[in-house]
mmCIF file of C-alpha atoms and ligand atoms in Angstrom:
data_model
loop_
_atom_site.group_PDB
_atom_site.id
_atom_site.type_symbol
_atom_site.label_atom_id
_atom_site.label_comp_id
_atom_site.label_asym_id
_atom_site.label_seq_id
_atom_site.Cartn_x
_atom_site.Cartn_y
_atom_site.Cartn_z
ATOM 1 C CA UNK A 891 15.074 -10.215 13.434
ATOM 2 C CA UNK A 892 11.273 -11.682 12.859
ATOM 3 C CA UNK A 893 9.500 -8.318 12.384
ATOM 4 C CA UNK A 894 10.058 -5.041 11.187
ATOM 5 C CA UNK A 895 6.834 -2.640 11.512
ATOM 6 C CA UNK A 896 6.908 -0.023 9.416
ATOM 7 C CA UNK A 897 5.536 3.628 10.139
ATOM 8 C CA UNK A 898 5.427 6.623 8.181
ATOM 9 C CA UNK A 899 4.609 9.854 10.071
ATOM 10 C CA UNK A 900 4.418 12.958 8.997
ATOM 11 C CA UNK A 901 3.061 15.396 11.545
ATOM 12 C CA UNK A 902 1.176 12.661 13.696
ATOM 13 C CA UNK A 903 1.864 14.425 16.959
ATOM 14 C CA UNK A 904 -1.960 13.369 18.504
ATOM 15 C CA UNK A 905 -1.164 9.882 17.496
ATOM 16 C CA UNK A 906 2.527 8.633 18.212
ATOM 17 C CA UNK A 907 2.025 7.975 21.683
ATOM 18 C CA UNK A 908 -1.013 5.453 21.505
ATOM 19 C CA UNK A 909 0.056 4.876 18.522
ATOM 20 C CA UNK A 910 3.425 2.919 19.950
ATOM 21 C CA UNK A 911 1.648 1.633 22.976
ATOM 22 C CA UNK A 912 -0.496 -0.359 20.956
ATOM 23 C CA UNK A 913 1.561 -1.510 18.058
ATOM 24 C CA UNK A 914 4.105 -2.451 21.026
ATOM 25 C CA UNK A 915 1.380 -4.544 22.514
ATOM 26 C CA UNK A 916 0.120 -6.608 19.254
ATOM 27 C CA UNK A 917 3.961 -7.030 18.846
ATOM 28 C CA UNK A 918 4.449 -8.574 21.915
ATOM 29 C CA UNK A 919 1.589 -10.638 22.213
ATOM 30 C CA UNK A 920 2.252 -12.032 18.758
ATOM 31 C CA UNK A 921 3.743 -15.120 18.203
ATOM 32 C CA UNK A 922 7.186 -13.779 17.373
ATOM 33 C CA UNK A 923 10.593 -13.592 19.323
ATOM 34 C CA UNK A 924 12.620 -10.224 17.743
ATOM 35 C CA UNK A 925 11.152 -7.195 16.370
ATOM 36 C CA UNK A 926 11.808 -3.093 15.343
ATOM 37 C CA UNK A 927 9.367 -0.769 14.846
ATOM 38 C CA UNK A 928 10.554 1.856 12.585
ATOM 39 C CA UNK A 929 9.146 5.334 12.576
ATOM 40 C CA UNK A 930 10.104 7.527 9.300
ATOM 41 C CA UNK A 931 9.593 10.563 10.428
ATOM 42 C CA UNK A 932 8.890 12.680 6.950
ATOM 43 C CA UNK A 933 10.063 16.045 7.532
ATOM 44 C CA UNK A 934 7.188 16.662 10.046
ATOM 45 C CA UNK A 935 6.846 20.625 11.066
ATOM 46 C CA UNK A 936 5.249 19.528 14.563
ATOM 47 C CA UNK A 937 6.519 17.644 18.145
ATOM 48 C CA UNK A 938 6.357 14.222 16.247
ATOM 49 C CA UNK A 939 10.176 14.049 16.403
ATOM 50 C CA UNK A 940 10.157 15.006 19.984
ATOM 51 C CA UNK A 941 7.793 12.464 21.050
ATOM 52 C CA UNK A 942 9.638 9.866 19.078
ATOM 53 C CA UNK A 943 12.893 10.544 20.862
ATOM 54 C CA UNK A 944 11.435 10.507 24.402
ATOM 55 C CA UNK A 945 9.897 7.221 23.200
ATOM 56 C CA UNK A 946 13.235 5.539 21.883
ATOM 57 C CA UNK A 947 14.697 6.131 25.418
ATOM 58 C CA UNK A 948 12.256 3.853 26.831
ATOM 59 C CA UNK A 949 11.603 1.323 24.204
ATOM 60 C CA UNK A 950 14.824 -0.073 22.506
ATOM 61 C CA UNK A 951 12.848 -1.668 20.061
ATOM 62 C CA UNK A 952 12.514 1.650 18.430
ATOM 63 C CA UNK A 953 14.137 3.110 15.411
ATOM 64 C CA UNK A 954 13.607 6.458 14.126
ATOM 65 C CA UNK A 955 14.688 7.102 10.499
ATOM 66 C CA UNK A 956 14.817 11.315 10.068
ATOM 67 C CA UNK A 957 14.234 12.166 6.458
ATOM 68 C CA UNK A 958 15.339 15.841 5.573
ATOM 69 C CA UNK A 959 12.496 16.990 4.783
ATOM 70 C CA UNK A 960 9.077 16.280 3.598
ATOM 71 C CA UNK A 961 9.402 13.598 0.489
ATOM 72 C CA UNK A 962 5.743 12.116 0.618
ATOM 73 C CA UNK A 963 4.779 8.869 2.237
ATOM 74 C CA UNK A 964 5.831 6.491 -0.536
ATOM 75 C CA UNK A 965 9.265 7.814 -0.248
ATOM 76 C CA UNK A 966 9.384 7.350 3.653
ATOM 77 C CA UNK A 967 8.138 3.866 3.279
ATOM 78 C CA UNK A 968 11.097 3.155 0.622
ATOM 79 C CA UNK A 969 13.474 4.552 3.471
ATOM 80 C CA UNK A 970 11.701 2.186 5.742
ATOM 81 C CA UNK A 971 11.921 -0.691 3.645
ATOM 82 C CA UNK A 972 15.524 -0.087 2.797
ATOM 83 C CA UNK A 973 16.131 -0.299 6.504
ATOM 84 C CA UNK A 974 14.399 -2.629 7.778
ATOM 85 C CA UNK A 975 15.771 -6.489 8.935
ATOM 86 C CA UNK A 976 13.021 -8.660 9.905
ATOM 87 C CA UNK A 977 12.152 -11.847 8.400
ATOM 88 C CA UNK A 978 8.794 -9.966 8.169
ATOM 89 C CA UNK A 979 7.503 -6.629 7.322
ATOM 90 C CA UNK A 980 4.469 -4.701 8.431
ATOM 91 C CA UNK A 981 3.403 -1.440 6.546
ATOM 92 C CA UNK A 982 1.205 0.812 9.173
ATOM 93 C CA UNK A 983 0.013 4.557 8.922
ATOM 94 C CA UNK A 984 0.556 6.711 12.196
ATOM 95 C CA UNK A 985 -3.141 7.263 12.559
ATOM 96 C CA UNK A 986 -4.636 3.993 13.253
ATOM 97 C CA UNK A 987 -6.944 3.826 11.046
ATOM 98 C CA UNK A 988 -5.201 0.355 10.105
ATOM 99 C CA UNK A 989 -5.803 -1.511 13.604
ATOM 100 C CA UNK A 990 -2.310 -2.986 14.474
ATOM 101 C CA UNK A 991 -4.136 -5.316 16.505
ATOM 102 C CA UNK A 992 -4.153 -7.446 13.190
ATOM 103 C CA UNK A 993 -1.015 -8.438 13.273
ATOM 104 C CA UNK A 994 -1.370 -11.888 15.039
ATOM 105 C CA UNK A 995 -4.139 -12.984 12.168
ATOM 106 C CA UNK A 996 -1.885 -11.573 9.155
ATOM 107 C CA UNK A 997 1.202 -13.072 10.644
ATOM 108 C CA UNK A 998 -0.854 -16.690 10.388
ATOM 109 C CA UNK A 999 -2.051 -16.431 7.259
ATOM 110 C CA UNK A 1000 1.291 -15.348 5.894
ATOM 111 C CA UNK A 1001 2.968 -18.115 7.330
ATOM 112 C CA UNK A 1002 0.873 -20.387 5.608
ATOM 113 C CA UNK A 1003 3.312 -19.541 2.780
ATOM 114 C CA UNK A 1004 1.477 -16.565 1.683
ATOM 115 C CA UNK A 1005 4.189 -14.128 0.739
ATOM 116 C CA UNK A 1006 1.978 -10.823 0.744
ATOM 117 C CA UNK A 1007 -1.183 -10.182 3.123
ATOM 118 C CA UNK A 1008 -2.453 -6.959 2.027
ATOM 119 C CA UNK A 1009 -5.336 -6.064 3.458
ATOM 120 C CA UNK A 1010 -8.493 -5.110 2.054
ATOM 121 C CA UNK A 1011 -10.917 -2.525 3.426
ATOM 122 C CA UNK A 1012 -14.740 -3.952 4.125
ATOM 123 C CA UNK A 1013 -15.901 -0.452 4.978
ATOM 124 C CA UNK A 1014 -14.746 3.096 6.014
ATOM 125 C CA UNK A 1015 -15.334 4.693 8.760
ATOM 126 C CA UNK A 1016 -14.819 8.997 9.012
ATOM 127 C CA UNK A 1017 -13.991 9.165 5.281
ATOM 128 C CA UNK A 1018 -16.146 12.478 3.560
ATOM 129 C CA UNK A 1019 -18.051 11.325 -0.104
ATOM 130 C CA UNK A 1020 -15.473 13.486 -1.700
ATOM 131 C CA UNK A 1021 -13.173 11.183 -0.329
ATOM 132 C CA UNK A 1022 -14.610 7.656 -1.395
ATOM 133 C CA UNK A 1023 -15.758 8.886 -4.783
ATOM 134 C CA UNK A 1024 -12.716 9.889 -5.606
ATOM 135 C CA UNK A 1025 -10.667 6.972 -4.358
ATOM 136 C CA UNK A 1026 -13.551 5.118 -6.475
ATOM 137 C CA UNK A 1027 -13.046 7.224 -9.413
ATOM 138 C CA UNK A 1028 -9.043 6.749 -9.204
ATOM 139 C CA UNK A 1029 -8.873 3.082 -8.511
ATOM 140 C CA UNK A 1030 -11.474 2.624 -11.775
ATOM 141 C CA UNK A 1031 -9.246 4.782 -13.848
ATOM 142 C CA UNK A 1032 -5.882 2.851 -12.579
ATOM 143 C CA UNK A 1033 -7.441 -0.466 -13.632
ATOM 144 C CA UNK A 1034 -8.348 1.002 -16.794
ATOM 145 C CA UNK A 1035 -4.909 2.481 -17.658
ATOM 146 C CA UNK A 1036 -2.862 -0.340 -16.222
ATOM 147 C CA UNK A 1037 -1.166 -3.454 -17.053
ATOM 148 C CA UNK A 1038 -0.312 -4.634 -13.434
ATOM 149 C CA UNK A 1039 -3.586 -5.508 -11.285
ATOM 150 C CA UNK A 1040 -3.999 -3.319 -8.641
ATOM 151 C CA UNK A 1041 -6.625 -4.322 -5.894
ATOM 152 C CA UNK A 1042 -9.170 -2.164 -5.275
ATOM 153 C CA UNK A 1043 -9.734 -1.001 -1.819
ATOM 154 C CA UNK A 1044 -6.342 -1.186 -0.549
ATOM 155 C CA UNK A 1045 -4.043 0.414 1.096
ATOM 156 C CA UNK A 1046 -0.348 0.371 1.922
ATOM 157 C CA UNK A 1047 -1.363 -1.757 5.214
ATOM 158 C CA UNK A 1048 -0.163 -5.143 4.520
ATOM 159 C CA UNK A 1049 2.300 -7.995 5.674
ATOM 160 C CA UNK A 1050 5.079 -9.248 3.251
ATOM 161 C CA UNK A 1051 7.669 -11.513 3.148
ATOM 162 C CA UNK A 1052 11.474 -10.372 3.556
ATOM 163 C CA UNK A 1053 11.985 -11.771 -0.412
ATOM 164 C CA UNK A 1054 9.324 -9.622 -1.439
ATOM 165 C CA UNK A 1055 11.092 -6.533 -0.141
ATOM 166 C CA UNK A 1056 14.291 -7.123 -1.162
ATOM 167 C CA UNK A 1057 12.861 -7.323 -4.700
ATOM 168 C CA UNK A 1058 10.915 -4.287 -3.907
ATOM 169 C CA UNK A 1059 14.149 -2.091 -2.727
ATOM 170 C CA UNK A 1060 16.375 -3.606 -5.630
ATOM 171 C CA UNK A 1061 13.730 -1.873 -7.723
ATOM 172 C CA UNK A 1062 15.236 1.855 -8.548
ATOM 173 C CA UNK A 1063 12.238 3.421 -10.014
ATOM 174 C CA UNK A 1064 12.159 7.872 -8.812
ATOM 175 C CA UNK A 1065 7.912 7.722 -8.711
ATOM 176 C CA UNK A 1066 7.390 5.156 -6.339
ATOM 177 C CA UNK A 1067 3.902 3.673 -5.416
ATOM 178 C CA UNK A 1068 4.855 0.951 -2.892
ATOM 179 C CA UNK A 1069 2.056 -1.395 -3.535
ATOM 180 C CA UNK A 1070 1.711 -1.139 -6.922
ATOM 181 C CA UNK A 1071 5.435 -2.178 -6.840
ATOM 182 C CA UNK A 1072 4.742 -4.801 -4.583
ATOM 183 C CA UNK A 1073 1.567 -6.338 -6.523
ATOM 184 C CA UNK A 1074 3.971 -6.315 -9.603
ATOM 185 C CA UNK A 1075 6.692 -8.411 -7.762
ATOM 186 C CA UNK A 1076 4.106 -11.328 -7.916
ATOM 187 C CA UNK A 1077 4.310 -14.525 -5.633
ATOM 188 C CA UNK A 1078 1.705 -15.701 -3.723
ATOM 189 C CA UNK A 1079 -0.692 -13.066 -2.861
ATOM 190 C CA UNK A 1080 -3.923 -12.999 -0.518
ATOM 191 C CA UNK A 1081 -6.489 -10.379 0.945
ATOM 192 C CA UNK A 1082 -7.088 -9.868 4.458
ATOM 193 C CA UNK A 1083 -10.587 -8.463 4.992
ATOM 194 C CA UNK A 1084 -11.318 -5.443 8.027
ATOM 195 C CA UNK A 1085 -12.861 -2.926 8.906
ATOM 196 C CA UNK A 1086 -10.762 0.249 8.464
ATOM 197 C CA UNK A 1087 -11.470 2.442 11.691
ATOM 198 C CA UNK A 1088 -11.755 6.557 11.276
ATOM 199 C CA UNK A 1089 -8.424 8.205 11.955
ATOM 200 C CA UNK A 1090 -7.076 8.376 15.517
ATOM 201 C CA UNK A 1091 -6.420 12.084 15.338
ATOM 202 C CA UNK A 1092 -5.605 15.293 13.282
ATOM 203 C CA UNK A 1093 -6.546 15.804 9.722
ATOM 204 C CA UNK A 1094 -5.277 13.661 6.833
ATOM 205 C CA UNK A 1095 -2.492 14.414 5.317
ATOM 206 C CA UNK A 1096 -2.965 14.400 1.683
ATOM 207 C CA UNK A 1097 -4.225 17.727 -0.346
ATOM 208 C CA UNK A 1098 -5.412 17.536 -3.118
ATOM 209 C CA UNK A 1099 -3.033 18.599 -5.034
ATOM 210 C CA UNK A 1100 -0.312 15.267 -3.429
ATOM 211 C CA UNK A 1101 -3.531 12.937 -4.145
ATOM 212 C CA UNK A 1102 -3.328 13.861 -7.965
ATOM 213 C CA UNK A 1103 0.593 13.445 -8.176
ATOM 214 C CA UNK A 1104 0.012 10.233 -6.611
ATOM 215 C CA UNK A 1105 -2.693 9.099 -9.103
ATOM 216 C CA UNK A 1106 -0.460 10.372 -11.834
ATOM 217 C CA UNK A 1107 2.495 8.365 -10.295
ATOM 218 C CA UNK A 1108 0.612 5.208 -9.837
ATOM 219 C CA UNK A 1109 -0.847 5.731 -13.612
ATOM 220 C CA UNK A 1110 2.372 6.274 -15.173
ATOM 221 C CA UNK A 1111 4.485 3.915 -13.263
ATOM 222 C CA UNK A 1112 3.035 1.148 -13.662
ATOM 223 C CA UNK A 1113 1.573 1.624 -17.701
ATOM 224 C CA UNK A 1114 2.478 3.065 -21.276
ATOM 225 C CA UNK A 1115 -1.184 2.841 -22.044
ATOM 226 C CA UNK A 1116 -2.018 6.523 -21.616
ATOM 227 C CA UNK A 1117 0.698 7.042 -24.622
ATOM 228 C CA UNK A 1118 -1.070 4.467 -27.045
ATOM 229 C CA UNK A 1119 -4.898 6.485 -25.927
ATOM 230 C CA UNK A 1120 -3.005 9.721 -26.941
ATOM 231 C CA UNK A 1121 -2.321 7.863 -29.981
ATOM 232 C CA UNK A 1122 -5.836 6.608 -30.096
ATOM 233 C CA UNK A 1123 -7.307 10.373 -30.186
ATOM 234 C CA UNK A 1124 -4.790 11.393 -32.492
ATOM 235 C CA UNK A 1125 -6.565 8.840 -34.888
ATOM 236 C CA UNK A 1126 -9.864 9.572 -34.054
ATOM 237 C CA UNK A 1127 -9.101 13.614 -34.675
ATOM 238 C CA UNK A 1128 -7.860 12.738 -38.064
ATOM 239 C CA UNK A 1129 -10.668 11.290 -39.220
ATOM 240 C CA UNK A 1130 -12.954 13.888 -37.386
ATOM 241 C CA UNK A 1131 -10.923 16.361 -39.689
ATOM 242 C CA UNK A 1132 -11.216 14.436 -42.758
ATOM 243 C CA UNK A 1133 -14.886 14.705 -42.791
ATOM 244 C CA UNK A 1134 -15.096 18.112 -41.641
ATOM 245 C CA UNK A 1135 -12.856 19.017 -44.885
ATOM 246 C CA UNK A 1136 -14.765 16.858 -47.299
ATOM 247 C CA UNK A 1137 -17.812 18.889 -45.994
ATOM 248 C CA UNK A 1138 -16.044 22.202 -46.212
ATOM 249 C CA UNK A 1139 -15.390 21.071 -50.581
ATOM 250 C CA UNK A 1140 -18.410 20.186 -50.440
ATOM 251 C CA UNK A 1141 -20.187 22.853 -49.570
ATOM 252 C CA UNK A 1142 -17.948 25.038 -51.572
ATOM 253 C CA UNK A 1143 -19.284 23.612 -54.380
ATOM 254 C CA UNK A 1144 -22.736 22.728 -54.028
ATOM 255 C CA UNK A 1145 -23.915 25.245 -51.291
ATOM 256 C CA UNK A 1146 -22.474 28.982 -50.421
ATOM 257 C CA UNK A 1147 -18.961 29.137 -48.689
ATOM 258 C CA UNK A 1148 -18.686 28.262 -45.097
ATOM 259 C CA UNK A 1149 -19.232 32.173 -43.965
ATOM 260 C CA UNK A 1150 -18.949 31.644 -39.446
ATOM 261 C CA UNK A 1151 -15.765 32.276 -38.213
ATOM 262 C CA UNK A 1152 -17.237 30.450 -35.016
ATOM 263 C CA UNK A 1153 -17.347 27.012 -36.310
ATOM 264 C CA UNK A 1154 -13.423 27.528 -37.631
ATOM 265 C CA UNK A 1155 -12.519 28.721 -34.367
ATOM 266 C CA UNK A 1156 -14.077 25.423 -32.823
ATOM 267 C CA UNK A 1157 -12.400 23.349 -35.112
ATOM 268 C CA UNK A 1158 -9.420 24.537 -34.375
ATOM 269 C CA UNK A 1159 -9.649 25.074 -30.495
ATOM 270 C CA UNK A 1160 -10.642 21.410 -30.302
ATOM 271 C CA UNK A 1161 -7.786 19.890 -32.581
ATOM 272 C CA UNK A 1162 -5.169 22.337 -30.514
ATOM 273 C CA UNK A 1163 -6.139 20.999 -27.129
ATOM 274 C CA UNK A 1164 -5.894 16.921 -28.688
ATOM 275 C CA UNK A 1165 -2.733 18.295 -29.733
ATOM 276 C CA UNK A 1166 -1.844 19.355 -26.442
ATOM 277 C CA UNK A 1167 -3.372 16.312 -24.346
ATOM 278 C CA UNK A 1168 -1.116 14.110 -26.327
ATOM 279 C CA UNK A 1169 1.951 16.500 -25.793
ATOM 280 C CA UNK A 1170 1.312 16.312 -22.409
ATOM 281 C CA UNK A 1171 0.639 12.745 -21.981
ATOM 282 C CA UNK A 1172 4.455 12.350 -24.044
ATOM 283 C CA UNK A 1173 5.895 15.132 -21.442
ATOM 284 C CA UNK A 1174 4.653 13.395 -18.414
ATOM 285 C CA UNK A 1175 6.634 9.917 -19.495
ATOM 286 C CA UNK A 1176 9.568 12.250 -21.351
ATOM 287 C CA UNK A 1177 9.826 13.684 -17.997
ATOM 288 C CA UNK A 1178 10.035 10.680 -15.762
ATOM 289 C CA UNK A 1179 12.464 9.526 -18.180
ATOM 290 C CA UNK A 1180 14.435 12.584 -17.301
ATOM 291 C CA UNK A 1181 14.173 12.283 -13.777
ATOM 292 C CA UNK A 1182 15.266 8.808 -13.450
ATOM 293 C CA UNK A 1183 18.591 10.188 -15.482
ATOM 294 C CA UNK A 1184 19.811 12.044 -13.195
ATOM 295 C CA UNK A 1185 19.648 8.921 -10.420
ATOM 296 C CA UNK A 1186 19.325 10.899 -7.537
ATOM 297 C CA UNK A 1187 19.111 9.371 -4.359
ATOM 298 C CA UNK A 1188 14.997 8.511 -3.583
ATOM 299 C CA UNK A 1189 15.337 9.867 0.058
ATOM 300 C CA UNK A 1190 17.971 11.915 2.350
ATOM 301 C CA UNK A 1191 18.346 10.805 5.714
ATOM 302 C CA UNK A 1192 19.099 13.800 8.187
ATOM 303 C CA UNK A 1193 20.168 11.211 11.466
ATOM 304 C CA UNK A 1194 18.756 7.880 12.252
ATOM 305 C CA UNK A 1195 17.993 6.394 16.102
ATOM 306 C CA UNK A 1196 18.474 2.776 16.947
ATOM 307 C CA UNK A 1197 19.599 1.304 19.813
ATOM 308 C CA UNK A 1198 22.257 -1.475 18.858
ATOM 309 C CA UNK A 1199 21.735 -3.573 21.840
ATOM 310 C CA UNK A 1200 18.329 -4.664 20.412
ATOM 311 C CA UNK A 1201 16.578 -8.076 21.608
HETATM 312 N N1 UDP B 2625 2.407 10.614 5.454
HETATM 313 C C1 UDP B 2625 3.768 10.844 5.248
HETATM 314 N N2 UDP B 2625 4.155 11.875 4.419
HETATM 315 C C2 UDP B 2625 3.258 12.675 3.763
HETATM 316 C C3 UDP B 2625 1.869 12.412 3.954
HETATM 317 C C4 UDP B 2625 1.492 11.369 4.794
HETATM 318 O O1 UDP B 2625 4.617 10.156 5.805
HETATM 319 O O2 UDP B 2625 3.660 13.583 3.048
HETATM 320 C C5 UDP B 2625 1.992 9.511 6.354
HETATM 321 C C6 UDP B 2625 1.019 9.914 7.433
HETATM 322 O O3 UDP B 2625 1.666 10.369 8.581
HETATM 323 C C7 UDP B 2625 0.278 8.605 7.683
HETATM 324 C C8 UDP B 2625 0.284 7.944 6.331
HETATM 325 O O4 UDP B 2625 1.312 8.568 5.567
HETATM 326 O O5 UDP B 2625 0.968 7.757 8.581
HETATM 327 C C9 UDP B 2625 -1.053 8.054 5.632
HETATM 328 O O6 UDP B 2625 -1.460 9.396 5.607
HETATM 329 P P1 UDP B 2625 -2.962 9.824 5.847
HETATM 330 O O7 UDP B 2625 -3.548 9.058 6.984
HETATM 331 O O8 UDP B 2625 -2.978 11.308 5.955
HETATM 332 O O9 UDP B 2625 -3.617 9.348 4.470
HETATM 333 P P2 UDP B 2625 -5.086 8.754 4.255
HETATM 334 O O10 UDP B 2625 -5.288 7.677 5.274
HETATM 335 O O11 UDP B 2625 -5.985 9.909 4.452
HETATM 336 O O12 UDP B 2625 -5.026 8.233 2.853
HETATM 337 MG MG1 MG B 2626 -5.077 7.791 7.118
#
C-alpha cells in the first residue's frame, strides 16, 4: 500500500460526500499506485455512518473503522493510525478546511526524504476572535510549559512517513495529542505553508469544555514543568509569609496589635488557594499516572468495513 488517508469524523453528515469525492480525486491524480482512505467514524449521533456505508459499496478503496462511541478526535486518529498500511500517511479533518488537494505537493516534498510534512496555516478563514485568541493564548502557554517544540499554527493535517507512525502507535501513552507525539518522535521535519479554508459545513466540533481537556492533555503530556512552577509558588508564598510574620512581631512590638480580621482572612484565603493550585497541579499528573495503570485499551472498535480485494 503507498497511502493511507486518514479521516476522523464525528457527526460530518454535510461533509462526507464531497468530502470523499475530492480526497478520491487528489488520490488518484497523485503520483501514487495503491491507496485506503480510512474514515473513523467517532461515535457520531447523525447519518455519517450511513453515508459512509453507501459510499464503501461503491469505492473499495474505503475503510470505515466504527469506534463505540464518542472517544475524541485524538483517539480516532490513534485507531486510524493503528490501522492503517500505506507506505504513507495523510491526517485530514472531515470538514475540509484542510484542502486535500495538497496532497500531490506534500507527497513531493516528503519524498525528498522529509519524514513529516505538517502543514502550517498562513491564515484562517471562518474562524470567530474567540477562536484565534484562544488558539493564540494556548499555543503561547504550551511553548511555555513544554519541553518538546510544538509548532505554532498547526494542526493535525500533515504527511508522515510509515517509520514515523509505527513509532507513534508503539507509543502507549492514555492522553494522546497526535502531533505533539509526532513532533517528539523527531526525524526530519518540514512545514508546508496554506491557506486553511473555512469549514465545509456544520458547526465545529469542539466545546469548550473538550478544547480545555485537550490543552490540559497536550500540557501535561508532553511536560513536568507545571509541577516544578507549583513548586516555584510554593517558594515564592513562603517568603511572602515570612515577611508578613516579621511585620506582624513587629508591629506587636513597636506599634498596636494587628486589630482587622480582613487582612488575616486574606492571608489566609490566598496561601489556601497556592495550596490548592499546587494540589491540583500534583492531582492532574497523580491522576494520569493512575489512568495509565489500569492500561485500558485507548479505543473500542464496534465493526470495521474494508473490502479485502483492494487495488
Ligand atoms: N472530531 C472527532 N471527534 C470529536 C470531535 C471532532 O472525530 O469528538 C473530528 C471532526 O469530525 C473533524 C476533526 O475531528 O474531522 C476536527 O474537528 P473540528 O473541525 O470540529 O475542529 P476544528 O477544526 O474546529 O479545530
Ligand atoms: Mg475544523
Amino acid at each position: 500500500m503507498d497511502l493511507s488517508v486518514i479521516i476522523p469524523c464525528y457527526n460530518e453528515e454535510e461533509s462526507i460526500s464531497e468530502l470523499h469525492k475530492r480526497v478520491l480525486s487528489s488520490c488518484e491524480n497523485a503520483d501514487i499506485k495503491t491507496f485506503e482512505i480510512i474514515f473513523i467514524n467517532d461515535g457520531s449521533t447523525d447519518n455519517t455512518l450511513k453515508i459512509l456505508q453507501e459510499l464503501h459499496k461503491l469505492d473499495p478503496h474505503i475503510v470505515i473503522i466504527d469506534l463505540s462511541r464518542n472517544h475524541g478526535q485524538q483517539l480516532a486518529l490513534s485507531a486510524g493510525l493503528h490501522h492503517a498500511t500505506g507506505d504513507y500517511i495523510f491526517l485530514l479533518d472531515a470538514d475540509l478546511q484542510d484542502p486535500p488537494e495538497l496532497l500531490q505537493p506534500m507527497l513531493d516534498k516528503a519524498r525528498t526524504g522529509v519524514d513529516v510534512v505538517y502543514g502550517k496555516r498562513k491564515e484562517r478563514k471562518g474562524e470567530t476572535w474567540l477562536k484565534l485568541a484562544t488558539s493564540k493564548l494556548f499555543y503561547k502557554t504550551l511553548s511555555f510549559l513544554s519541553d518538546t517544540d510544538i509548532p505554532e499554527n498547526v494542526g493535525d493535517f500533515r504527511l508522515i512517513t510509515k517509520r514515523v507512525k509505527d513509532h507513534v502507535v508503539s507509543m502507549p501513552e492514555q492522553h494522546r495529542y497526535v502531533r505533539g507525539m509526532i513532533s517528539w518522535v523527531g526525524f526530519t521535519q518540514e512545514e508546508f505553508l496554506y491557506e486553511r479554508d473555512a469549514r465545509f459545513a456544520g458547526e465545529t466540533k469542539w466545546s469548550f469544555g473538550k478544547l480545555l481537556h485537550f490543552s490540559v492533555d497536550a500540557i501535561s503530556s508532553f511536560s513536568i514543568r507545571p509541577l516544578r512552577i507549583s513548586l516555584l509558588f510554593a517558594f515564592i508564598g513562603c517568603i511572602i509569609a515570612a515577611g508578613l510574620a516579621m511585620y506582624a512581631i513587629y508591629g506587636y512590638y513597636f506599634k498596636n496589635p494587628i486589630s482587622g480580621w480582613a487582612s488575616l482572612a486574606t492571608i489566609i484565603t490566598f496561601f489556601s488557594s497556592l495550596q490548592l493550585i499546587c494540589i491540583g497541579v500534583i492531582g492532574e499528573y497523580v491522576g494520569r499516572a493512575y489512568m495509565q495503570g489500569k492500561n485500558r485499551p485507548l479505543f473500542i472498535i464496534r465493526d470495521i468495513y474494508e473490502t479485502n480485494s483492494k487495488n
